[in-house]
Amino acid sequence: MLLHAFPLSSAMWLAQREGLAPTCRVITPDLRGFGGSRLGDDEPSVDLMADDVAALLDDEGIDRAVVGGLSMGGYVTMAFCRRHPDRVLGVILADTKAGADPPAARDNRERIARAVLSDGSGVLVSDVLPGLIGPTTKERRAMVFGRVKGLVQSAPPGAVAWAQRAMAARPDSFDTLSGLKVPLLVVVGEEDELSPPADAEAMARSVPDGRLEIIPKAGHLSAVEQPEAFNAAVTEFLRTELGGSHR
């Protein structure tokens, strides 16, 4: 189960759906309000998104799964571990962080939420998109950058604002990680400035056997920017920590 970044959709996992298919069954839902999913009228909460994931597992008849997420998807993964620990076989946290937002970051999320609701996705392109992609991708992989820009521009304003407020209210999750009873893989792009390698190292250190994989030439969207390296890290994690194929 792979949970997408803000403000994208499950479309970001295309290379994972294809590349990991020989190893495991890959489920990539749209988080609440993004892609093809409904937003509803609940108060913003990463816990609610985590409960949506549990309900999807129920619908699929799956008792336990390896759950992973990138950026916002990582926050939802940590909430899932907190709320549904008995359903987790393993955890993958990519380009995310376990700490809560400091006040300045919360204020910035609220600023973007308001701007999107009043003026549309322009603020996402000017203020969010530049930080999503590393310099190597910007210089050498224009098609990848263009694809990400298209996903950002198509994000529904209501979902964007809701997700920003949900992320701003999320708690610190280091206690959740230190309580994990399952294997943890932490992945980070070497060029990620939003959730830098230091944040990834802190998460990997918070569990006894946390594994850290730094992806060269990738920024915040490591799975999109360097999918082969990302998939190789996940495949190796599944093989060595969880004993091979999970279909």
PDB file of C-alpha atoms in Angstrom:
ATOM      1  CA  MET A   1       0.000   0.000   0.000  1.00  0.00           C
ATOM      2  CA  LEU A   2       1.670   3.203  -1.201  1.00  0.00           C
ATOM      3  CA  LEU A   3       0.279   6.610  -0.196  1.00  0.00           C
ATOM      4  CA  HIS A   4       0.990   9.615  -2.372  1.00  0.00           C
ATOM      5  CA  ALA A   5       2.564  13.001  -1.719  1.00  0.00           C
ATOM      6  CA  PHE A   6       0.878  16.401  -1.457  1.00  0.00           C
ATOM      7  CA  PRO A   7      -0.574  17.795  -3.695  1.00  0.00           C
ATOM      8  CA  LEU A   8      -0.398  14.888  -6.127  1.00  0.00           C
ATOM      9  CA  SER A   9      -2.499  11.746  -6.573  1.00  0.00           C
ATOM     10  CA  SER A  10      -1.954   8.015  -6.920  1.00  0.00           C
ATOM     11  CA  ALA A  11      -0.784   8.741 -10.481  1.00  0.00           C
ATOM     12  CA  MET A  12       2.661   9.532  -9.028  1.00  0.00           C
ATOM     13  CA  TRP A  13       3.149   5.806  -8.311  1.00  0.00           C
ATOM     14  CA  LEU A  14       2.907   4.655 -11.948  1.00  0.00           C
ATOM     15  CA  ALA A  15       6.530   3.429 -12.039  1.00  0.00           C
ATOM     16  CA  GLN A  16       6.032   1.601  -8.727  1.00  0.00           C
ATOM     17  CA  ARG A  17       2.832  -0.107  -9.870  1.00  0.00           C
ATOM     18  CA  GLU A  18       4.739  -1.430 -12.874  1.00  0.00           C
ATOM     19  CA  GLY A  19       8.172  -1.976 -11.359  1.00  0.00           C
ATOM     20  CA  LEU A  20       7.094  -3.679  -8.126  1.00  0.00           C
ATOM     21  CA  ALA A  21       4.378  -5.855  -9.698  1.00  0.00           C
ATOM     22  CA  PRO A  22       6.663  -8.913 -10.072  1.00  0.00           C
ATOM     23  CA  THR A  23       7.465  -8.767  -6.336  1.00  0.00           C
ATOM     24  CA  CYS A  24       4.198  -7.849  -4.657  1.00  0.00           C
ATOM     25  CA  ARG A  25       0.654  -6.672  -5.116  1.00  0.00           C
ATOM     26  CA  VAL A  26       0.715  -2.861  -5.213  1.00  0.00           C
ATOM     27  CA  ILE A  27      -2.275  -0.784  -4.073  1.00  0.00           C
ATOM     28  CA  THR A  28      -2.081   2.977  -4.601  1.00  0.00           C
ATOM     29  CA  PRO A  29      -5.194   4.795  -3.369  1.00  0.00           C
ATOM     30  CA  ASP A  30      -6.054   8.438  -3.891  1.00  0.00           C
ATOM     31  CA  LEU A  31      -6.078  10.079  -0.483  1.00  0.00           C
ATOM     32  CA  ARG A  32      -9.208  11.957   0.501  1.00  0.00           C
ATOM     33  CA  GLY A  33     -10.176  14.606  -2.061  1.00  0.00           C
ATOM     34  CA  PHE A  34      -7.329  13.892  -4.489  1.00  0.00           C
ATOM     35  CA  GLY A  35      -7.521  12.030  -7.788  1.00  0.00           C
ATOM     36  CA  GLY A  36     -10.758  10.092  -7.893  1.00  0.00           C
ATOM     37  CA  SER A  37     -11.656  10.164  -4.198  1.00  0.00           C
ATOM     38  CA  ARG A  38     -14.321  12.224  -2.417  1.00  0.00           C
ATOM     39  CA  LEU A  39     -13.358  14.891   0.095  1.00  0.00           C
ATOM     40  CA  GLY A  40     -16.444  14.734   2.293  1.00  0.00           C
ATOM     41  CA  ASP A  41     -17.133  17.291   5.007  1.00  0.00           C
ATOM     42  CA  ASP A  42     -15.128  15.953   7.964  1.00  0.00           C
ATOM     43  CA  GLU A  43     -12.646  18.115   9.860  1.00  0.00           C
ATOM     44  CA  PRO A  44      -9.096  17.914   8.429  1.00  0.00           C
ATOM     45  CA  SER A  45      -7.100  15.080  10.011  1.00  0.00           C
ATOM     46  CA  VAL A  46      -4.305  12.713   9.015  1.00  0.00           C
ATOM     47  CA  ASP A  47      -5.967  10.175  11.344  1.00  0.00           C
ATOM     48  CA  LEU A  48      -9.052  10.248   9.165  1.00  0.00           C
ATOM     49  CA  MET A  49      -6.932   9.583   6.067  1.00  0.00           C
ATOM     50  CA  ALA A  50      -5.335   6.652   7.922  1.00  0.00           C
ATOM     51  CA  ASP A  51      -8.781   5.254   8.739  1.00  0.00           C
ATOM     52  CA  ASP A  52      -9.683   5.579   5.038  1.00  0.00           C
ATOM     53  CA  VAL A  53      -6.680   3.352   4.275  1.00  0.00           C
ATOM     54  CA  ALA A  54      -7.849   0.773   6.830  1.00  0.00           C
ATOM     55  CA  ALA A  55     -11.314   0.789   5.263  1.00  0.00           C
ATOM     56  CA  LEU A  56      -9.755   0.197   1.839  1.00  0.00           C
ATOM     57  CA  LEU A  57      -7.857  -2.816   3.205  1.00  0.00           C
ATOM     58  CA  ASP A  58     -11.187  -4.105   4.522  1.00  0.00           C
ATOM     59  CA  ASP A  59     -12.756  -3.640   1.090  1.00  0.00           C
ATOM     60  CA  GLU A  60      -9.872  -5.537  -0.519  1.00  0.00           C
ATOM     61  CA  GLY A  61     -10.102  -8.348   2.042  1.00  0.00           C
ATOM     62  CA  ILE A  62      -6.555  -7.689   3.254  1.00  0.00           C
ATOM     63  CA  ASP A  63      -5.768  -8.210   6.913  1.00  0.00           C
ATOM     64  CA  ARG A  64      -2.188  -6.926   7.037  1.00  0.00           C
ATOM     65  CA  ALA A  65      -0.014  -5.038   4.561  1.00  0.00           C
ATOM     66  CA  VAL A  66       3.293  -3.291   4.123  1.00  0.00           C
ATOM     67  CA  VAL A  67       2.229   0.353   4.299  1.00  0.00           C
ATOM     68  CA  GLY A  68       4.349   3.139   2.898  1.00  0.00           C
ATOM     69  CA  GLY A  69       4.033   6.756   1.966  1.00  0.00           C
ATOM     70  CA  LEU A  70       5.983   9.652   0.546  1.00  0.00           C
ATOM     71  CA  SER A  71       5.812  13.115   2.153  1.00  0.00           C
ATOM     72  CA  MET A  72       2.125  13.587   3.130  1.00  0.00           C
ATOM     73  CA  GLY A  73       1.688   9.862   2.497  1.00  0.00           C
ATOM     74  CA  GLY A  74       4.359   9.286   5.133  1.00  0.00           C
ATOM     75  CA  TYR A  75       2.410  11.330   7.678  1.00  0.00           C
ATOM     76  CA  VAL A  76      -0.655   9.206   6.932  1.00  0.00           C
ATOM     77  CA  THR A  77       1.450   6.036   7.218  1.00  0.00           C
ATOM     78  CA  MET A  78       2.634   7.062  10.686  1.00  0.00           C
ATOM     79  CA  ALA A  79      -0.965   7.811  11.693  1.00  0.00           C
ATOM     80  CA  PHE A  80      -1.931   4.373  10.366  1.00  0.00           C
ATOM     81  CA  CYS A  81       0.785   2.761  12.511  1.00  0.00           C
ATOM     82  CA  ARG A  82      -0.590   4.607  15.528  1.00  0.00           C
ATOM     83  CA  ARG A  83      -4.235   3.706  14.910  1.00  0.00           C
ATOM     84  CA  HIS A  84      -4.013   0.279  13.246  1.00  0.00           C
ATOM     85  CA  PRO A  85      -0.714  -1.263  14.422  1.00  0.00           C
ATOM     86  CA  ASP A  86      -2.023  -4.814  14.132  1.00  0.00           C
ATOM     87  CA  ARG A  87      -2.534  -4.376  10.381  1.00  0.00           C
ATOM     88  CA  VAL A  88       1.058  -3.421   9.547  1.00  0.00           C
ATOM     89  CA  LEU A  89       3.552  -5.972   8.187  1.00  0.00           C
ATOM     90  CA  GLY A  90       6.261  -3.423   7.465  1.00  0.00           C
ATOM     91  CA  VAL A  91       6.641   0.339   7.048  1.00  0.00           C
ATOM     92  CA  ILE A  92       8.184   2.455   4.283  1.00  0.00           C
ATOM     93  CA  LEU A  93       8.655   6.172   4.944  1.00  0.00           C
ATOM     94  CA  ALA A  94       9.950   8.214   2.013  1.00  0.00           C
ATOM     95  CA  ASP A  95      10.910  11.894   1.995  1.00  0.00           C
ATOM     96  CA  THR A  96       8.902  12.662   5.105  1.00  0.00           C
ATOM     97  CA  LYS A  97       9.528  13.579   8.719  1.00  0.00           C
ATOM     98  CA  ALA A  98       8.330  12.367  12.110  1.00  0.00           C
ATOM     99  CA  GLY A  99       8.344  15.724  13.877  1.00  0.00           C
ATOM    100  CA  ALA A 100       5.302  17.992  14.091  1.00  0.00           C
ATOM    101  CA  ASP A 101       5.266  21.293  12.209  1.00  0.00           C
ATOM    102  CA  PRO A 102       6.874  24.236  13.981  1.00  0.00           C
ATOM    103  CA  PRO A 103       4.632  27.342  14.155  1.00  0.00           C
ATOM    104  CA  ALA A 104       6.118  28.991  11.054  1.00  0.00           C
ATOM    105  CA  ALA A 105       5.435  25.879   8.951  1.00  0.00           C
ATOM    106  CA  ARG A 106       1.849  25.678  10.253  1.00  0.00           C
ATOM    107  CA  ASP A 107       1.318  29.337   9.388  1.00  0.00           C
ATOM    108  CA  ASN A 108       2.654  28.758   5.876  1.00  0.00           C
ATOM    109  CA  ARG A 109       0.297  25.810   5.365  1.00  0.00           C
ATOM    110  CA  GLU A 110      -2.649  27.989   6.355  1.00  0.00           C
ATOM    111  CA  ARG A 111      -1.459  30.745   3.998  1.00  0.00           C
ATOM    112  CA  ILE A 112      -1.343  28.297   1.082  1.00  0.00           C
ATOM    113  CA  ALA A 113      -4.732  26.788   2.033  1.00  0.00           C
ATOM    114  CA  ARG A 114      -6.363  30.221   1.961  1.00  0.00           C
ATOM    115  CA  ALA A 115      -4.613  31.263  -1.257  1.00  0.00           C
ATOM    116  CA  VAL A 116      -5.695  28.110  -3.090  1.00  0.00           C
ATOM    117  CA  LEU A 117      -9.316  28.506  -1.990  1.00  0.00           C
ATOM    118  CA  SER A 118      -9.425  32.133  -3.083  1.00  0.00           C
ATOM    119  CA  ASP A 119      -7.187  32.143  -6.173  1.00  0.00           C
ATOM    120  CA  GLY A 120      -6.777  28.564  -7.425  1.00  0.00           C
ATOM    121  CA  SER A 121      -3.646  26.502  -8.017  1.00  0.00           C
ATOM    122  CA  GLY A 122      -1.283  29.338  -8.965  1.00  0.00           C
ATOM    123  CA  VAL A 123       0.230  29.415  -5.471  1.00  0.00           C
ATOM    124  CA  LEU A 124       1.011  25.690  -5.738  1.00  0.00           C
ATOM    125  CA  VAL A 125       3.011  26.228  -8.913  1.00  0.00           C
ATOM    126  CA  SER A 126       4.879  29.237  -7.512  1.00  0.00           C
ATOM    127  CA  ASP A 127       5.376  28.164  -3.880  1.00  0.00           C
ATOM    128  CA  VAL A 128       5.080  24.343  -3.664  1.00  0.00           C
ATOM    129  CA  LEU A 129       6.241  22.885  -6.992  1.00  0.00           C
ATOM    130  CA  PRO A 130       9.843  24.223  -6.866  1.00  0.00           C
ATOM    131  CA  GLY A 131      10.573  22.345  -3.630  1.00  0.00           C
ATOM    132  CA  LEU A 132       9.156  19.027  -4.852  1.00  0.00           C
ATOM    133  CA  ILE A 133      11.835  18.325  -7.453  1.00  0.00           C
ATOM    134  CA  GLY A 134      15.605  18.203  -7.031  1.00  0.00           C
ATOM    135  CA  PRO A 135      18.042  20.238  -9.153  1.00  0.00           C
ATOM    136  CA  THR A 136      19.259  17.179 -11.083  1.00  0.00           C
ATOM    137  CA  THR A 137      15.718  16.387 -12.262  1.00  0.00           C
ATOM    138  CA  LYS A 138      15.084  20.037 -13.163  1.00  0.00           C
ATOM    139  CA  GLU A 139      18.273  20.121 -15.229  1.00  0.00           C
ATOM    140  CA  ARG A 140      18.145  16.703 -16.875  1.00  0.00           C
ATOM    141  CA  ARG A 141      14.597  15.313 -16.804  1.00  0.00           C
ATOM    142  CA  ALA A 142      12.273  17.989 -18.127  1.00  0.00           C
ATOM    143  CA  MET A 143       9.514  15.462 -18.845  1.00  0.00           C
ATOM    144  CA  VAL A 144       9.442  14.342 -15.215  1.00  0.00           C
ATOM    145  CA  PHE A 145       9.241  17.941 -14.056  1.00  0.00           C
ATOM    146  CA  GLY A 146       6.432  18.601 -16.545  1.00  0.00           C
ATOM    147  CA  ARG A 147       4.506  15.569 -15.353  1.00  0.00           C
ATOM    148  CA  VAL A 148       4.741  16.661 -11.722  1.00  0.00           C
ATOM    149  CA  LYS A 149       3.690  20.191 -12.656  1.00  0.00           C
ATOM    150  CA  GLY A 150       0.607  18.793 -14.384  1.00  0.00           C
ATOM    151  CA  LEU A 151      -0.344  16.772 -11.304  1.00  0.00           C
ATOM    152  CA  VAL A 152       0.136  19.816  -9.073  1.00  0.00           C
ATOM    153  CA  GLN A 153      -2.021  22.007 -11.319  1.00  0.00           C
ATOM    154  CA  SER A 154      -4.838  19.461 -11.357  1.00  0.00           C
ATOM    155  CA  ALA A 155      -5.083  19.205  -7.549  1.00  0.00           C
ATOM    156  CA  PRO A 156      -8.602  20.194  -6.381  1.00  0.00           C
ATOM    157  CA  PRO A 157      -8.428  23.409  -4.269  1.00  0.00           C
ATOM    158  CA  GLY A 158     -10.723  22.015  -1.572  1.00  0.00           C
ATOM    159  CA  ALA A 159      -8.554  18.928  -1.116  1.00  0.00           C
ATOM    160  CA  VAL A 160      -5.390  21.037  -1.084  1.00  0.00           C
ATOM    161  CA  ALA A 161      -6.681  23.276   1.703  1.00  0.00           C
ATOM    162  CA  TRP A 162      -8.055  20.326   3.692  1.00  0.00           C
ATOM    163  CA  ALA A 163      -4.773  18.411   3.427  1.00  0.00           C
ATOM    164  CA  GLN A 164      -2.672  21.427   4.408  1.00  0.00           C
ATOM    165  CA  ARG A 165      -4.769  21.867   7.551  1.00  0.00           C
ATOM    166  CA  ALA A 166      -4.632  18.146   8.304  1.00  0.00           C
ATOM    167  CA  MET A 167      -0.831  18.150   8.020  1.00  0.00           C
ATOM    168  CA  ALA A 168      -0.508  21.304  10.134  1.00  0.00           C
ATOM    169  CA  ALA A 169      -2.437  19.621  12.965  1.00  0.00           C
ATOM    170  CA  ARG A 170      -0.544  16.323  12.908  1.00  0.00           C
ATOM    171  CA  PRO A 171       1.267  15.252  16.098  1.00  0.00           C
ATOM    172  CA  ASP A 172       4.910  14.328  16.590  1.00  0.00           C
ATOM    173  CA  SER A 173       5.311  10.664  15.596  1.00  0.00           C
ATOM    174  CA  PHE A 174       8.683   9.652  17.059  1.00  0.00           C
ATOM    175  CA  ASP A 175       6.924   7.719  19.850  1.00  0.00           C
ATOM    176  CA  THR A 176       4.929   5.892  17.183  1.00  0.00           C
ATOM    177  CA  LEU A 177       8.115   4.899  15.364  1.00  0.00           C
ATOM    178  CA  SER A 178       9.966   3.823  18.502  1.00  0.00           C
ATOM    179  CA  GLY A 179       7.003   1.556  19.297  1.00  0.00           C
ATOM    180  CA  LEU A 180       7.031  -0.213  15.918  1.00  0.00           C
ATOM    181  CA  LYS A 181       7.155  -3.995  16.086  1.00  0.00           C
ATOM    182  CA  VAL A 182       7.758  -4.424  12.348  1.00  0.00           C
ATOM    183  CA  PRO A 183      10.626  -3.617   9.943  1.00  0.00           C
ATOM    184  CA  LEU A 184      11.091   0.003   8.814  1.00  0.00           C
ATOM    185  CA  LEU A 185      12.633   1.276   5.574  1.00  0.00           C
ATOM    186  CA  VAL A 186      13.347   4.999   5.351  1.00  0.00           C
ATOM    187  CA  VAL A 187      14.039   6.390   1.870  1.00  0.00           C
ATOM    188  CA  VAL A 188      15.140   9.935   1.064  1.00  0.00           C
ATOM    189  CA  GLY A 189      16.342  11.808  -1.989  1.00  0.00           C
ATOM    190  CA  GLU A 190      19.895  13.050  -1.603  1.00  0.00           C
ATOM    191  CA  GLU A 191      18.752  16.481  -2.858  1.00  0.00           C
ATOM    192  CA  ASP A 192      15.540  16.668  -0.776  1.00  0.00           C
ATOM    193  CA  GLU A 193      15.406  20.086   0.897  1.00  0.00           C
ATOM    194  CA  LEU A 194      11.837  19.784   2.286  1.00  0.00           C
ATOM    195  CA  SER A 195      12.531  16.580   4.259  1.00  0.00           C
ATOM    196  CA  PRO A 196      16.318  16.373   4.141  1.00  0.00           C
ATOM    197  CA  PRO A 197      18.457  13.302   4.804  1.00  0.00           C
ATOM    198  CA  ALA A 198      18.970  14.411   8.433  1.00  0.00           C
ATOM    199  CA  ASP A 199      15.226  13.932   9.044  1.00  0.00           C
ATOM    200  CA  ALA A 200      15.396  10.493   7.417  1.00  0.00           C
ATOM    201  CA  GLU A 201      18.380   9.516   9.571  1.00  0.00           C
ATOM    202  CA  ALA A 202      16.505  10.553  12.729  1.00  0.00           C
ATOM    203  CA  MET A 203      13.549   8.343  11.779  1.00  0.00           C
ATOM    204  CA  ALA A 204      15.745   5.353  10.930  1.00  0.00           C
ATOM    205  CA  ARG A 205      17.583   5.725  14.272  1.00  0.00           C
ATOM    206  CA  SER A 206      14.313   5.759  16.224  1.00  0.00           C
ATOM    207  CA  VAL A 207      13.777   2.024  15.709  1.00  0.00           C
ATOM    208  CA  PRO A 208      16.258  -0.772  16.517  1.00  0.00           C
ATOM    209  CA  ASP A 209      16.642  -2.071  12.961  1.00  0.00           C
ATOM    210  CA  GLY A 210      15.621   0.884  10.842  1.00  0.00           C
ATOM    211  CA  ARG A 211      17.072   0.756   7.344  1.00  0.00           C
ATOM    212  CA  LEU A 212      18.022   3.986   5.543  1.00  0.00           C
ATOM    213  CA  GLU A 213      18.354   4.324   1.780  1.00  0.00           C
ATOM    214  CA  ILE A 214      19.542   7.625   0.281  1.00  0.00           C
ATOM    215  CA  ILE A 215      18.619   7.975  -3.404  1.00  0.00           C
ATOM    216  CA  PRO A 216      21.212   9.903  -5.450  1.00  0.00           C
ATOM    217  CA  LYS A 217      20.129  12.635  -7.890  1.00  0.00           C
ATOM    218  CA  ALA A 218      16.621  12.828  -6.391  1.00  0.00           C
ATOM    219  CA  GLY A 219      14.822  15.581  -4.532  1.00  0.00           C
ATOM    220  CA  HIS A 220      11.607  15.367  -2.517  1.00  0.00           C
ATOM    221  CA  LEU A 221       9.785  13.085  -4.967  1.00  0.00           C
ATOM    222  CA  SER A 222      12.405  10.336  -4.975  1.00  0.00           C
ATOM    223  CA  ALA A 223       9.975   7.672  -6.245  1.00  0.00           C
ATOM    224  CA  VAL A 224       9.119   9.819  -9.288  1.00  0.00           C
ATOM    225  CA  GLU A 225      12.569  11.265  -9.948  1.00  0.00           C
ATOM    226  CA  GLN A 226      14.592   8.029  -9.624  1.00  0.00           C
ATOM    227  CA  PRO A 227      12.019   5.219  -9.794  1.00  0.00           C
ATOM    228  CA  GLU A 228      14.497   2.435 -10.564  1.00  0.00           C
ATOM    229  CA  ALA A 229      16.571   3.162  -7.464  1.00  0.00           C
ATOM    230  CA  PHE A 230      13.466   3.602  -5.325  1.00  0.00           C
ATOM    231  CA  ASN A 231      11.961   0.322  -6.542  1.00  0.00           C
ATOM    232  CA  ALA A 232      15.251  -1.499  -5.975  1.00  0.00           C
ATOM    233  CA  ALA A 233      15.341  -0.297  -2.355  1.00  0.00           C
ATOM    234  CA  VAL A 234      11.752  -1.406  -1.753  1.00  0.00           C
ATOM    235  CA  THR A 235      12.278  -4.781  -3.449  1.00  0.00           C
ATOM    236  CA  GLU A 236      15.386  -5.478  -1.370  1.00  0.00           C
ATOM    237  CA  PHE A 237      13.534  -4.479   1.820  1.00  0.00           C
ATOM    238  CA  LEU A 238      10.657  -6.843   1.043  1.00  0.00           C
ATOM    239  CA  ARG A 239      13.042  -9.666   0.163  1.00  0.00           C
ATOM    240  CA  THR A 240      15.368  -9.419   3.160  1.00  0.00           C
ATOM    241  CA  GLU A 241      13.062  -8.160   5.904  1.00  0.00           C
ATOM    242  CA  LEU A 242       9.795  -9.797   4.936  1.00  0.00           C
ATOM    243  CA  GLY A 243      10.848 -12.925   3.138  1.00  0.00           C
ATOM    244  CA  GLY A 244      10.200 -12.478  -0.534  1.00  0.00           C
ATOM    245  CA  SER A 245       6.976 -12.267  -2.500  1.00  0.00           C
ATOM    246  CA  HIS A 246       3.816 -10.651  -1.126  1.00  0.00           C
ATOM    247  CA  ARG A 247       0.958 -11.226  -3.491  1.00  0.00           C
TER     248      ARG A 247
END
